[in-house]
CSV table of C-alpha atoms in Angstrom, one decimal:
chain,number,residue,atom,x,y,z
W,28,MET,CA,32.4,-81.6,35.9
W,29,ILE,CA,29.6,-79.4,34.7
W,30,TYR,CA,29.0,-78.2,38.3
W,31,SER,CA,32.7,-77.3,38.6
W,32,LEU,CA,32.5,-75.2,35.4
W,33,PHE,CA,29.3,-73.5,36.6
W,34,ILE,CA,30.9,-72.6,40.0
W,35,LEU,CA,34.0,-71.3,38.2
W,36,LEU,CA,31.9,-69.1,35.9
W,37,ILE,CA,30.0,-67.7,39.0
W,38,LEU,CA,33.4,-66.9,40.7
W,39,CYS,CA,34.7,-65.2,37.6
W,40,SER,CA,31.6,-63.1,37.3
W,41,LEU,CA,31.8,-62.1,41.0
W,42,GLN,CA,35.5,-61.1,40.5
W,43,ASN,CA,34.6,-58.9,37.5
W,44,LEU,CA,31.8,-57.3,39.6
W,45,TYR,CA,34.3,-56.6,42.4
W,46,THR,CA,36.9,-55.2,40.1
W,47,SER,CA,34.3,-52.9,38.4
W,48,ALA,CA,33.0,-51.6,41.8
W,49,ASP,CA,36.6,-51.0,43.0
W,50,ALA,CA,37.4,-48.9,39.9
W,51,ILE,CA,34.2,-46.9,40.4
W,52,ASP,CA,35.3,-46.2,44.1
W,53,LYS,CA,38.6,-44.8,42.9
W,54,THR,CA,36.9,-41.8,41.2
W,55,ASP,CA,35.4,-39.5,43.8
W,56,SER,CA,32.1,-37.6,43.5
W,57,ASN,CA,33.8,-34.7,41.5
W,58,GLY,CA,35.2,-37.1,38.9
W,59,GLN,CA,38.8,-36.5,39.9
W,60,GLU,CA,41.5,-38.8,38.8
W,61,LEU,CA,45.2,-38.4,38.8
W,62,LEU,CA,47.1,-38.2,35.5
W,63,LEU,CA,50.3,-40.2,35.6
W,64,CYS,CA,53.5,-40.0,33.6
W,65,ARG,CA,53.4,-42.9,31.1
W,66,LYS,CA,57.1,-43.6,31.6
W,67,CYS,CA,57.6,-43.6,35.4
W,68,GLY,CA,54.1,-43.4,36.9
W,69,ALA,CA,54.6,-40.2,38.8
W,70,ASP,CA,51.5,-38.1,39.3
W,71,VAL,CA,51.7,-35.0,37.2
W,72,ALA,CA,48.2,-33.5,37.2
W,73,ASP,CA,44.7,-33.8,38.7
W,74,SER,CA,41.8,-34.1,36.3
W,75,SER,CA,39.9,-31.5,38.4
W,76,TYR,CA,42.3,-28.9,36.8
W,77,LEU,CA,41.5,-29.8,33.2
W,78,PHE,CA,39.7,-27.0,31.4
W,79,SER,CA,39.3,-25.7,27.8
W,80,VAL,CA,41.6,-23.2,26.1
W,81,SER,CA,41.0,-23.2,22.4
W,82,SER,CA,43.8,-23.0,19.9
W,83,PRO,CA,43.1,-21.3,16.6
W,84,GLY,CA,45.6,-23.7,15.0
W,85,ALA,CA,43.8,-26.9,16.1
W,86,GLU,CA,43.3,-29.4,13.2
W,87,LYS,CA,40.5,-31.1,15.2
W,88,VAL,CA,38.6,-30.4,18.4
W,89,GLU,CA,36.4,-32.9,20.1
W,90,LYS,CA,34.8,-33.7,23.5
W,91,GLN,CA,35.7,-36.9,25.1
W,92,HIS,CA,35.1,-38.7,28.4
W,93,LEU,CA,38.5,-38.9,30.0
W,94,PHE,CA,40.1,-39.3,33.5
W,95,GLY,CA,36.7,-39.6,35.2
W,96,ARG,CA,35.3,-36.5,33.6
W,97,LYS,CA,32.8,-35.8,30.9
W,98,ASN,CA,33.2,-33.5,27.9
W,99,ILE,CA,37.0,-32.9,28.1
W,100,THR,CA,38.2,-30.9,25.2
W,101,VAL,CA,40.8,-32.7,23.1
W,102,GLN,CA,42.6,-30.8,20.5
W,103,THR,CA,44.7,-32.2,17.7
W,104,LEU,CA,47.7,-29.9,16.9
W,105,ILE,CA,50.5,-30.3,14.4
W,106,ASN,CA,53.9,-28.8,14.9
W,107,PRO,CA,56.1,-27.2,12.1
W,108,PHE,CA,57.8,-30.6,11.5
W,109,GLY,CA,54.4,-32.3,10.8
W,110,ILE,CA,54.2,-34.2,14.1
W,111,THR,CA,50.7,-34.6,15.4
W,112,PHE,CA,49.7,-34.2,19.1
W,113,ASP,CA,46.4,-34.8,20.9
W,114,ILE,CA,46.4,-32.5,23.9
W,115,VAL,CA,44.2,-31.5,26.9
W,116,THR,CA,44.8,-28.3,28.7
W,117,ALA,CA,45.2,-28.0,32.5
W,118,GLU,CA,45.3,-25.0,34.8
W,119,LYS,CA,47.9,-26.8,37.0
W,120,ALA,CA,50.4,-29.6,36.5
W,121,ARG,CA,53.7,-30.7,38.0
W,122,CYS,CA,56.1,-29.8,35.3
W,123,GLU,CA,59.8,-29.2,35.0
W,124,ASN,CA,59.9,-26.4,32.4
W,125,VAL,CA,62.8,-26.7,30.0
W,126,GLY,CA,64.5,-23.8,28.3
W,127,PRO,CA,63.6,-20.2,27.8
W,128,PRO,CA,60.0,-19.2,26.7
W,129,GLN,CA,59.6,-19.4,23.0
W,130,ARG,CA,57.2,-17.1,21.0
W,131,ALA,CA,57.7,-18.7,17.5
W,132,ASP,CA,55.2,-21.3,16.4
W,133,SER,CA,53.0,-21.1,19.4
W,134,TRP,CA,49.6,-22.9,19.0
W,135,PHE,CA,48.2,-20.2,21.3
W,136,PRO,CA,49.2,-16.8,19.7
W,137,GLU,CA,49.0,-14.7,22.9
W,138,TYR,CA,51.3,-17.2,24.8
W,139,THR,CA,54.9,-18.2,24.8
W,140,TRP,CA,55.7,-21.9,25.3
W,141,ARG,CA,58.3,-24.1,27.1
W,142,ILE,CA,58.6,-27.8,27.1
W,143,CYS,CA,57.0,-29.4,30.2
W,144,SER,CA,58.7,-32.6,31.3
W,145,CYS,CA,58.1,-35.0,34.2
W,146,PRO,CA,59.8,-33.7,37.3
W,147,HIS,CA,60.6,-37.3,38.3
W,148,CYS,CA,62.0,-38.9,35.1
W,149,GLY,CA,62.3,-36.0,32.6
W,150,HIS,CA,59.8,-37.6,30.0
W,151,HIS,CA,58.2,-35.0,27.7
W,152,LEU,CA,54.6,-34.4,28.9
W,153,GLY,CA,53.7,-31.4,26.8
W,154,TRP,CA,54.2,-27.7,27.1
W,155,THR,CA,53.7,-24.8,29.6
W,156,PHE,CA,52.0,-21.8,28.0
W,157,GLU,CA,52.5,-18.4,29.6
W,158,SER,CA,50.8,-15.1,28.5
W,159,VAL,CA,52.9,-12.6,26.7
W,160,PRO,CA,53.5,-9.7,29.0
W,161,ASP,CA,53.5,-7.0,26.3
W,162,LYS,CA,50.0,-7.8,25.1
W,163,GLY,CA,47.0,-5.8,26.4
W,164,ALA,CA,45.6,-7.4,29.6
W,165,ASN,CA,42.7,-9.7,29.0
W,166,ASN,CA,41.2,-10.9,32.3
W,167,ASP,CA,39.3,-13.7,30.6
W,168,GLN,CA,42.4,-15.6,29.7
W,169,PRO,CA,44.6,-17.5,32.1
W,170,LYS,CA,48.1,-16.2,32.8
W,171,SER,CA,49.5,-19.7,32.2
W,172,PHE,CA,48.3,-23.3,31.5
W,173,HIS,CA,49.7,-26.6,30.4
W,174,GLY,CA,49.1,-28.5,27.2
W,175,ILE,CA,49.4,-32.2,28.1
W,176,ILE,CA,50.0,-34.8,25.4
W,177,LEU,CA,47.4,-37.6,25.9
W,178,GLY,CA,49.8,-40.2,24.6
W,179,ASN,CA,52.3,-39.4,27.4
W,180,VAL,CA,50.0,-39.8,30.4
W,181,LEU,CA,47.8,-42.4,31.8
W,182,GLY,CA,44.8,-42.2,34.2
W,183,GLU,CA,45.3,-43.8,37.6
W,184,ASN,CA,42.1,-45.8,37.2
W,185,PHE,CA,43.5,-47.4,34.0
W,186,THR,CA,46.8,-48.3,35.6
W,187,ASP,CA,45.1,-49.7,38.7
W,188,SER,CA,43.1,-52.0,36.4
W,189,LEU,CA,46.3,-53.3,34.9
W,190,ILE,CA,47.8,-54.4,38.2
W,191,MET,CA,44.6,-55.4,40.0
W,192,MET,CA,45.2,-58.8,41.6
W,193,PRO,CA,42.3,-61.3,41.5
W,194,MET,CA,40.8,-62.0,45.0
W,195,THR,CA,41.9,-65.6,44.9
W,196,TYR,CA,45.6,-64.5,44.7
W,197,GLN,CA,45.4,-61.8,47.4
W,198,MET,CA,46.8,-62.8,50.8
């Protein structure tokens, strides 16, 4: 009986080691990981496109290790209705932009914003920010970028860990 428990413990340890190694292999040498829509699982961005654009209206700014990358800037922003959002900014994302560009209440004063929704299911992912054409040209600033709400996306490595099947059940 004790030997059976000991063998079972060893098998469970090996399974955990296999699962951890598999998760490490999913992130390539550049730390890239896909960001997925939390509602439907469609890939909406690649972590290699995450970069930092600071908002003067951010309540809090911190660096976090997210999506296989180190020191990703996470900003806490509050809209005029008092709703709080934690966002990361990305140079590129697969967004279906909704509505005309809005200038009012932009967290990034030199940019207009539009709602960015998942092109597959329509779930709200964040916002697309586009530079205001009538401002003086500033070559240091991107022409457009996306503010992605952390609560509305998942990393592919996290979702893989949820559906990983133990080796004993694999055929």
